[in-house]
Amino acid sequence: MGVAASGFNAKDICGTFIESARLFALAAEDNALHDAAREAAEMIISCLRSGGKLLLCGNGGSAADAQHFAGEMVGSFLVKNRAGLAAIALNADTSVLTCVGNDRSYEEVFA
């Protein structure tokens, strides 16, 4: 569905803010979402505490999200001067991604 078909109006920035606030309010009240986020956080903590590494990947904008998250883990997100945490965005190496995709298949890129 295109932007015009979705009813989005770039001139209605106030409406966009109101809709965003409504969605945040829904998320704030969604206990299943809270539980899923808590479980994911506990899995990440367990992985790192046992000496593991976070392997992240994404496609399109999600690839950028994976790289950003890895950067925050390796950097000092929320806690200044802490040691970096082991995390890598698998999609960050475009040479490997395109080599495997080209020489083998894109189904094998993250296999």
mmCIF file of N, CA and C in Angstrom:
data_model
loop_
_atom_site.group_PDB
_atom_site.id
_atom_site.type_symbol
_atom_site.label_atom_id
_atom_site.label_comp_id
_atom_site.label_asym_id
_atom_site.label_seq_id
_atom_site.Cartn_x
_atom_site.Cartn_y
_atom_site.Cartn_z
ATOM 1 N N MET A 1 0.846 -1.168 0.000
ATOM 2 C CA MET A 1 0.000 0.000 0.000
ATOM 3 C C MET A 1 0.890 1.229 0.000
ATOM 4 N N GLY A 2 0.657 2.142 -0.909
ATOM 5 C CA GLY A 2 1.432 3.366 -0.995
ATOM 6 C C GLY A 2 1.054 4.356 0.089
ATOM 7 N N VAL A 3 1.860 5.405 0.205
ATOM 8 C CA VAL A 3 1.605 6.422 1.223
ATOM 9 C C VAL A 3 0.253 7.083 0.995
ATOM 10 N N ALA A 4 -0.064 7.398 -0.259
ATOM 11 C CA ALA A 4 -1.348 8.050 -0.549
ATOM 12 C C ALA A 4 -2.518 7.137 -0.183
ATOM 13 N N ALA A 5 -2.404 5.856 -0.485
ATOM 14 C CA ALA A 5 -3.489 4.913 -0.200
ATOM 15 C C ALA A 5 -3.654 4.660 1.296
ATOM 16 N N SER A 6 -2.599 4.885 2.091
ATOM 17 C CA SER A 6 -2.681 4.620 3.530
ATOM 18 C C SER A 6 -3.408 5.721 4.282
ATOM 19 N N GLY A 7 -3.632 6.847 3.633
ATOM 20 C CA GLY A 7 -4.267 7.970 4.306
ATOM 21 C C GLY A 7 -3.272 8.862 5.024
ATOM 22 N N PHE A 8 -1.973 8.609 4.883
ATOM 23 C CA PHE A 8 -0.942 9.423 5.527
ATOM 24 C C PHE A 8 -0.913 10.806 4.895
ATOM 25 N N ASN A 9 -0.844 11.815 5.742
ATOM 26 C CA ASN A 9 -0.780 13.193 5.271
ATOM 27 C C ASN A 9 0.414 13.845 5.942
ATOM 28 N N ALA A 10 1.473 14.103 5.168
ATOM 29 C CA ALA A 10 2.700 14.657 5.726
ATOM 30 C C ALA A 10 2.484 16.028 6.355
ATOM 31 N N LYS A 11 1.448 16.739 5.943
ATOM 32 C CA LYS A 11 1.175 18.060 6.504
ATOM 33 C C LYS A 11 0.506 17.967 7.871
ATOM 34 N N ASP A 12 0.013 16.792 8.239
ATOM 35 C CA ASP A 12 -0.682 16.614 9.514
ATOM 36 C C ASP A 12 0.281 16.068 10.568
ATOM 37 N N ILE A 13 1.322 16.829 10.872
ATOM 38 C CA ILE A 13 2.321 16.369 11.831
ATOM 39 C C ILE A 13 1.706 16.216 13.219
ATOM 40 N N CYS A 14 0.772 17.063 13.569
ATOM 41 C CA CYS A 14 0.101 16.948 14.869
ATOM 42 C C CYS A 14 -0.633 15.610 14.968
ATOM 43 N N GLY A 15 -1.346 15.229 13.905
ATOM 44 C CA GLY A 15 -2.041 13.943 13.891
ATOM 45 C C GLY A 15 -1.068 12.780 14.003
ATOM 46 N N THR A 16 0.095 12.933 13.378
ATOM 47 C CA THR A 16 1.120 11.889 13.457
ATOM 48 C C THR A 16 1.613 11.737 14.896
ATOM 49 N N PHE A 17 1.842 12.859 15.572
ATOM 50 C CA PHE A 17 2.265 12.808 16.973
ATOM 51 C C PHE A 17 1.194 12.174 17.852
ATOM 52 N N ILE A 18 -0.054 12.524 17.620
ATOM 53 C CA ILE A 18 -1.164 11.968 18.401
ATOM 54 C C ILE A 18 -1.259 10.458 18.196
ATOM 55 N N GLU A 19 -1.146 10.007 16.958
ATOM 56 C CA GLU A 19 -1.202 8.568 16.674
ATOM 57 C C GLU A 19 -0.021 7.838 17.319
ATOM 58 N N SER A 20 1.160 8.449 17.257
ATOM 59 C CA SER A 20 2.346 7.847 17.882
ATOM 60 C C SER A 20 2.145 7.719 19.389
ATOM 61 N N ALA A 21 1.627 8.769 20.020
ATOM 62 C CA ALA A 21 1.373 8.729 21.469
ATOM 63 C C ALA A 21 0.342 7.654 21.805
ATOM 64 N N ARG A 22 -0.672 7.501 20.959
ATOM 65 C CA ARG A 22 -1.692 6.476 21.189
ATOM 66 C C ARG A 22 -1.067 5.085 21.151
ATOM 67 N N LEU A 23 -0.178 4.865 20.186
ATOM 68 C CA LEU A 23 0.474 3.558 20.070
ATOM 69 C C LEU A 23 1.405 3.293 21.246
ATOM 70 N N PHE A 24 2.126 4.311 21.707
ATOM 71 C CA PHE A 24 2.976 4.152 22.889
ATOM 72 C C PHE A 24 2.134 3.816 24.112
ATOM 73 N N ALA A 25 0.983 4.463 24.255
ATOM 74 C CA ALA A 25 0.093 4.184 25.390
ATOM 75 C C ALA A 25 -0.405 2.741 25.342
ATOM 76 N N LEU A 26 -0.743 2.262 24.144
ATOM 77 C CA LEU A 26 -1.169 0.861 24.011
ATOM 78 C C LEU A 26 -0.040 -0.089 24.405
ATOM 79 N N ALA A 27 1.172 0.219 23.962
ATOM 80 C CA ALA A 27 2.324 -0.626 24.296
ATOM 81 C C ALA A 27 2.590 -0.619 25.799
ATOM 82 N N ALA A 28 2.402 0.529 26.430
ATOM 83 C CA ALA A 28 2.637 0.648 27.871
ATOM 84 C C ALA A 28 1.679 -0.224 28.677
ATOM 85 N N GLU A 29 0.518 -0.523 28.127
ATOM 86 C CA GLU A 29 -0.488 -1.314 28.829
ATOM 87 C C GLU A 29 -0.514 -2.778 28.393
ATOM 88 N N ASP A 30 0.334 -3.165 27.471
ATOM 89 C CA ASP A 30 0.306 -4.509 26.889
ATOM 90 C C ASP A 30 1.194 -5.456 27.694
ATOM 91 N N ASN A 31 0.594 -6.195 28.625
ATOM 92 C CA ASN A 31 1.368 -7.086 29.495
ATOM 93 C C ASN A 31 2.073 -8.195 28.734
ATOM 94 N N ALA A 32 1.481 -8.694 27.662
ATOM 95 C CA ALA A 32 2.134 -9.734 26.861
ATOM 96 C C ALA A 32 3.409 -9.175 26.228
ATOM 97 N N LEU A 33 3.354 -7.933 25.771
ATOM 98 C CA LEU A 33 4.546 -7.283 25.215
ATOM 99 C C LEU A 33 5.611 -7.109 26.286
ATOM 100 N N HIS A 34 5.204 -6.699 27.482
ATOM 101 C CA HIS A 34 6.151 -6.544 28.600
ATOM 102 C C HIS A 34 6.833 -7.877 28.901
ATOM 103 N N ASP A 35 6.036 -8.942 28.961
ATOM 104 C CA ASP A 35 6.586 -10.268 29.261
ATOM 105 C C ASP A 35 7.566 -10.718 28.188
ATOM 106 N N ALA A 36 7.226 -10.491 26.927
ATOM 107 C CA ALA A 36 8.106 -10.891 25.829
ATOM 108 C C ALA A 36 9.407 -10.093 25.868
ATOM 109 N N ALA A 37 9.329 -8.803 26.155
ATOM 110 C CA ALA A 37 10.533 -7.967 26.241
ATOM 111 C C ALA A 37 11.414 -8.407 27.411
ATOM 112 N N ARG A 38 10.783 -8.698 28.548
ATOM 113 C CA ARG A 38 11.528 -9.160 29.724
ATOM 114 C C ARG A 38 12.234 -10.487 29.422
ATOM 115 N N GLU A 39 11.519 -11.402 28.780
ATOM 116 C CA GLU A 39 12.103 -12.700 28.434
ATOM 117 C C GLU A 39 13.284 -12.529 27.480
ATOM 118 N N ALA A 40 13.133 -11.653 26.491
ATOM 119 C CA ALA A 40 14.235 -11.407 25.554
ATOM 120 C C ALA A 40 15.440 -10.813 26.285
ATOM 121 N N ALA A 41 15.189 -9.867 27.182
ATOM 122 C CA ALA A 41 16.285 -9.256 27.944
ATOM 123 C C ALA A 41 16.997 -10.291 28.803
ATOM 124 N N GLU A 42 16.230 -11.173 29.433
ATOM 125 C CA GLU A 42 16.828 -12.222 30.265
ATOM 126 C C GLU A 42 17.670 -13.182 29.430
ATOM 127 N N MET A 43 17.226 -13.485 28.222
ATOM 128 C CA MET A 43 18.007 -14.359 27.334
ATOM 129 C C MET A 43 19.311 -13.683 26.927
ATOM 130 N N ILE A 44 19.266 -12.392 26.642
ATOM 131 C CA ILE A 44 20.466 -11.639 26.272
ATOM 132 C C ILE A 44 21.442 -11.612 27.442
ATOM 133 N N ILE A 45 20.944 -11.312 28.636
ATOM 134 C CA ILE A 45 21.797 -11.259 29.822
ATOM 135 C C ILE A 45 22.433 -12.618 30.080
ATOM 136 N N SER A 46 21.659 -13.677 29.984
ATOM 137 C CA SER A 46 22.175 -15.028 30.201
ATOM 138 C C SER A 46 23.269 -15.354 29.189
ATOM 139 N N CYS A 47 23.039 -15.021 27.948
ATOM 140 C CA CYS A 47 24.025 -15.266 26.894
ATOM 141 C C CYS A 47 25.341 -14.559 27.207
ATOM 142 N N LEU A 48 25.261 -13.282 27.530
ATOM 143 C CA LEU A 48 26.479 -12.506 27.783
ATOM 144 C C LEU A 48 27.183 -12.953 29.059
ATOM 145 N N ARG A 49 26.426 -13.270 30.104
ATOM 146 C CA ARG A 49 27.037 -13.707 31.366
ATOM 147 C C ARG A 49 27.749 -15.047 31.225
ATOM 148 N N SER A 50 27.288 -15.879 30.290
ATOM 149 C CA SER A 50 27.930 -17.183 30.097
ATOM 150 C C SER A 50 29.054 -17.111 29.062
ATOM 151 N N GLY A 51 29.433 -15.922 28.668
ATOM 152 C CA GLY A 51 30.555 -15.758 27.737
ATOM 153 C C GLY A 51 30.154 -15.790 26.283
ATOM 154 N N GLY A 52 28.853 -15.767 26.005
ATOM 155 C CA GLY A 52 28.381 -15.800 24.626
ATOM 156 C C GLY A 52 28.460 -14.445 23.951
ATOM 157 N N LYS A 53 28.054 -14.434 22.708
ATOM 158 C CA LYS A 53 28.079 -13.234 21.887
ATOM 159 C C LYS A 53 26.723 -13.070 21.226
ATOM 160 N N LEU A 54 26.240 -11.843 21.153
ATOM 161 C CA LEU A 54 24.992 -11.566 20.458
ATOM 162 C C LEU A 54 25.267 -11.491 18.964
ATOM 163 N N LEU A 55 24.594 -12.317 18.191
ATOM 164 C CA LEU A 55 24.687 -12.289 16.737
ATOM 165 C C LEU A 55 23.394 -11.694 16.218
ATOM 166 N N LEU A 56 23.492 -10.538 15.603
ATOM 167 C CA LEU A 56 22.324 -9.776 15.179
ATOM 168 C C LEU A 56 22.301 -9.667 13.663
ATOM 169 N N CYS A 57 21.110 -9.585 13.090
ATOM 170 C CA CYS A 57 21.015 -9.378 11.653
ATOM 171 C C CYS A 57 19.673 -8.737 11.328
ATOM 172 N N GLY A 58 19.583 -8.226 10.141
ATOM 173 C CA GLY A 58 18.347 -7.609 9.692
ATOM 174 C C GLY A 58 18.419 -7.357 8.205
ATOM 175 N N ASN A 59 17.305 -6.914 7.663
ATOM 176 C CA ASN A 59 17.207 -6.615 6.242
ATOM 177 C C ASN A 59 16.612 -5.213 6.107
ATOM 178 N N GLY A 60 17.198 -4.402 5.264
ATOM 179 C CA GLY A 60 16.701 -3.040 5.094
ATOM 180 C C GLY A 60 16.912 -2.222 6.358
ATOM 181 N N GLY A 61 15.861 -1.545 6.803
ATOM 182 C CA GLY A 61 15.955 -0.726 8.008
ATOM 183 C C GLY A 61 16.298 -1.538 9.237
ATOM 184 N N SER A 62 15.886 -2.793 9.255
ATOM 185 C CA SER A 62 16.213 -3.668 10.384
ATOM 186 C C SER A 62 17.706 -3.985 10.431
ATOM 187 N N ALA A 63 18.379 -3.958 9.281
ATOM 188 C CA ALA A 63 19.836 -4.132 9.261
ATOM 189 C C ALA A 63 20.497 -2.955 9.979
ATOM 190 N N ALA A 64 19.981 -1.760 9.731
ATOM 191 C CA ALA A 64 20.499 -0.578 10.426
ATOM 192 C C ALA A 64 20.229 -0.684 11.924
ATOM 193 N N ASP A 65 19.053 -1.184 12.292
ATOM 194 C CA ASP A 65 18.728 -1.380 13.712
ATOM 195 C C ASP A 65 19.701 -2.367 14.356
ATOM 196 N N ALA A 66 20.018 -3.459 13.650
ATOM 197 C CA ALA A 66 20.955 -4.463 14.176
ATOM 198 C C ALA A 66 22.326 -3.848 14.399
ATOM 199 N N GLN A 67 22.796 -3.056 13.437
ATOM 200 C CA GLN A 67 24.099 -2.405 13.583
ATOM 201 C C GLN A 67 24.082 -1.406 14.741
ATOM 202 N N HIS A 68 23.003 -0.660 14.871
ATOM 203 C CA HIS A 68 22.898 0.310 15.950
ATOM 204 C C HIS A 68 22.903 -0.394 17.309
ATOM 205 N N PHE A 69 22.121 -1.466 17.439
ATOM 206 C CA PHE A 69 22.065 -2.207 18.699
ATOM 207 C C PHE A 69 23.439 -2.781 19.045
ATOM 208 N N ALA A 70 24.121 -3.360 18.060
ATOM 209 C CA ALA A 70 25.468 -3.899 18.295
ATOM 210 C C ALA A 70 26.405 -2.788 18.758
ATOM 211 N N GLY A 71 26.303 -1.632 18.120
ATOM 212 C CA GLY A 71 27.144 -0.498 18.517
ATOM 213 C C GLY A 71 26.893 -0.070 19.947
ATOM 214 N N GLU A 72 25.626 -0.058 20.352
ATOM 215 C CA GLU A 72 25.299 0.312 21.729
ATOM 216 C C GLU A 72 25.834 -0.713 22.723
ATOM 217 N N MET A 73 25.815 -1.990 22.363
ATOM 218 C CA MET A 73 26.324 -3.029 23.255
ATOM 219 C C MET A 73 27.845 -2.958 23.356
ATOM 220 N N VAL A 74 28.510 -2.779 22.232
ATOM 221 C CA VAL A 74 29.971 -2.686 22.234
ATOM 222 C C VAL A 74 30.411 -1.372 22.872
ATOM 223 N N GLY A 75 29.651 -0.313 22.636
ATOM 224 C CA GLY A 75 29.924 0.989 23.234
ATOM 225 C C GLY A 75 29.435 1.024 24.669
ATOM 226 N N SER A 76 29.005 2.185 25.111
ATOM 227 C CA SER A 76 28.646 2.319 26.535
ATOM 228 C C SER A 76 27.218 2.792 26.729
ATOM 229 N N PHE A 77 26.276 2.152 26.084
ATOM 230 C CA PHE A 77 24.869 2.515 26.195
ATOM 231 C C PHE A 77 24.418 2.567 27.652
ATOM 232 N N LEU A 78 23.917 3.704 28.079
ATOM 233 C CA LEU A 78 23.358 3.969 29.414
ATOM 234 C C LEU A 78 24.366 3.906 30.560
ATOM 235 N N VAL A 79 25.495 3.268 30.399
ATOM 236 C CA VAL A 79 26.476 3.151 31.475
ATOM 237 C C VAL A 79 27.829 3.590 30.924
ATOM 238 N N LYS A 80 28.240 4.799 31.280
ATOM 239 C CA LYS A 80 29.502 5.330 30.765
ATOM 240 C C LYS A 80 30.682 4.573 31.359
ATOM 241 N N ASN A 81 31.710 4.385 30.559
ATOM 242 C CA ASN A 81 32.973 3.766 30.969
ATOM 243 C C ASN A 81 32.843 2.303 31.367
ATOM 244 N N ARG A 82 31.854 1.591 30.831
ATOM 245 C CA ARG A 82 31.773 0.154 31.097
ATOM 246 C C ARG A 82 32.489 -0.578 29.968
ATOM 247 N N ALA A 83 32.888 -1.798 30.256
ATOM 248 C CA ALA A 83 33.516 -2.616 29.216
ATOM 249 C C ALA A 83 32.482 -2.934 28.136
ATOM 250 N N GLY A 84 32.945 -3.077 26.918
ATOM 251 C CA GLY A 84 32.047 -3.424 25.829
ATOM 252 C C GLY A 84 31.494 -4.832 25.995
ATOM 253 N N LEU A 85 30.298 -5.033 25.480
ATOM 254 C CA LEU A 85 29.670 -6.353 25.501
ATOM 255 C C LEU A 85 29.828 -6.988 24.121
ATOM 256 N N ALA A 86 29.903 -8.307 24.079
ATOM 257 C CA ALA A 86 30.153 -9.028 22.832
ATOM 258 C C ALA A 86 28.905 -9.046 21.954
ATOM 259 N N ALA A 87 28.946 -8.292 20.870
ATOM 260 C CA ALA A 87 27.814 -8.238 19.940
ATOM 261 C C ALA A 87 28.344 -7.893 18.553
ATOM 262 N N ILE A 88 27.738 -8.478 17.549
ATOM 263 C CA ILE A 88 28.126 -8.182 16.171
ATOM 264 C C ILE A 88 26.885 -8.252 15.280
ATOM 265 N N ALA A 89 26.803 -7.308 14.365
ATOM 266 C CA ALA A 89 25.722 -7.310 13.378
ATOM 267 C C ALA A 89 26.236 -8.058 12.148
ATOM 268 N N LEU A 90 25.672 -9.218 11.897
ATOM 269 C CA LEU A 90 26.136 -10.057 10.792
ATOM 270 C C LEU A 90 25.936 -9.393 9.438
ATOM 271 N N ASN A 91 24.985 -8.488 9.354
ATOM 272 C CA ASN A 91 24.701 -7.829 8.085
ATOM 273 C C ASN A 91 25.670 -6.683 7.786
ATOM 274 N N ALA A 92 26.600 -6.398 8.696
ATOM 275 C CA ALA A 92 27.479 -5.244 8.529
ATOM 276 C C ALA A 92 28.587 -5.475 7.502
ATOM 277 N N ASP A 93 28.900 -6.712 7.197
ATOM 278 C CA ASP A 93 29.986 -7.012 6.259
ATOM 279 C C ASP A 93 29.399 -7.265 4.873
ATOM 280 N N THR A 94 29.281 -6.193 4.108
ATOM 281 C CA THR A 94 28.648 -6.316 2.793
ATOM 282 C C THR A 94 29.441 -7.188 1.837
ATOM 283 N N SER A 95 30.751 -7.255 1.996
ATOM 284 C CA SER A 95 31.550 -8.112 1.110
ATOM 285 C C SER A 95 31.184 -9.579 1.303
ATOM 286 N N VAL A 96 31.076 -10.014 2.554
ATOM 287 C CA VAL A 96 30.696 -11.406 2.820
ATOM 288 C C VAL A 96 29.253 -11.651 2.380
ATOM 289 N N LEU A 97 28.357 -10.730 2.698
ATOM 290 C CA LEU A 97 26.948 -10.902 2.325
ATOM 291 C C LEU A 97 26.788 -11.104 0.827
ATOM 292 N N THR A 98 27.410 -10.236 0.050
ATOM 293 C CA THR A 98 27.239 -10.336 -1.402
ATOM 294 C C THR A 98 28.021 -11.500 -1.991
ATOM 295 N N CYS A 99 29.147 -11.858 -1.396
ATOM 296 C CA CYS A 99 29.920 -13.000 -1.879
ATOM 297 C C CYS A 99 29.143 -14.297 -1.693
ATOM 298 N N VAL A 100 28.661 -14.528 -0.477
ATOM 299 C CA VAL A 100 27.898 -15.753 -0.215
ATOM 300 C C VAL A 100 26.627 -15.768 -1.049
ATOM 301 N N GLY A 101 25.927 -14.642 -1.097
ATOM 302 C CA GLY A 101 24.695 -14.570 -1.876
ATOM 303 C C GLY A 101 24.940 -14.827 -3.354
ATOM 304 N N ASN A 102 26.002 -14.266 -3.890
ATOM 305 C CA ASN A 102 26.318 -14.417 -5.311
ATOM 306 C C ASN A 102 26.869 -15.799 -5.642
ATOM 307 N N ASP A 103 27.821 -16.277 -4.844
ATOM 308 C CA ASP A 103 28.495 -17.539 -5.147
ATOM 309 C C ASP A 103 27.681 -18.766 -4.756
ATOM 310 N N ARG A 104 26.830 -18.640 -3.760
ATOM 311 C CA ARG A 104 26.027 -19.778 -3.302
ATOM 312 C C ARG A 104 24.556 -19.459 -3.488
ATOM 313 N N SER A 105 23.948 -18.836 -2.487
ATOM 314 C CA SER A 105 22.569 -18.368 -2.613
ATOM 315 C C SER A 105 22.277 -17.455 -1.437
ATOM 316 N N TYR A 106 21.337 -16.560 -1.616
ATOM 317 C CA TYR A 106 20.997 -15.649 -0.518
ATOM 318 C C TYR A 106 20.306 -16.362 0.629
ATOM 319 N N GLU A 107 19.778 -17.555 0.389
ATOM 320 C CA GLU A 107 19.206 -18.343 1.470
ATOM 321 C C GLU A 107 20.279 -18.802 2.449
ATOM 322 N N GLU A 108 21.546 -18.805 2.032
ATOM 323 C CA GLU A 108 22.638 -19.269 2.872
ATOM 324 C C GLU A 108 23.407 -18.152 3.556
ATOM 325 N N VAL A 109 23.032 -16.913 3.324
ATOM 326 C CA VAL A 109 23.798 -15.789 3.865
ATOM 327 C C VAL A 109 23.924 -15.864 5.381
ATOM 328 N N PHE A 110 22.844 -16.097 6.091
ATOM 329 C CA PHE A 110 22.897 -16.160 7.556
ATOM 330 C C PHE A 110 22.794 -17.586 8.077
ATOM 331 N N ALA A 111 22.969 -18.572 7.213
ATOM 332 C CA ALA A 111 22.824 -19.977 7.610
ATOM 333 C C ALA A 111 24.023 -20.434 8.438
#
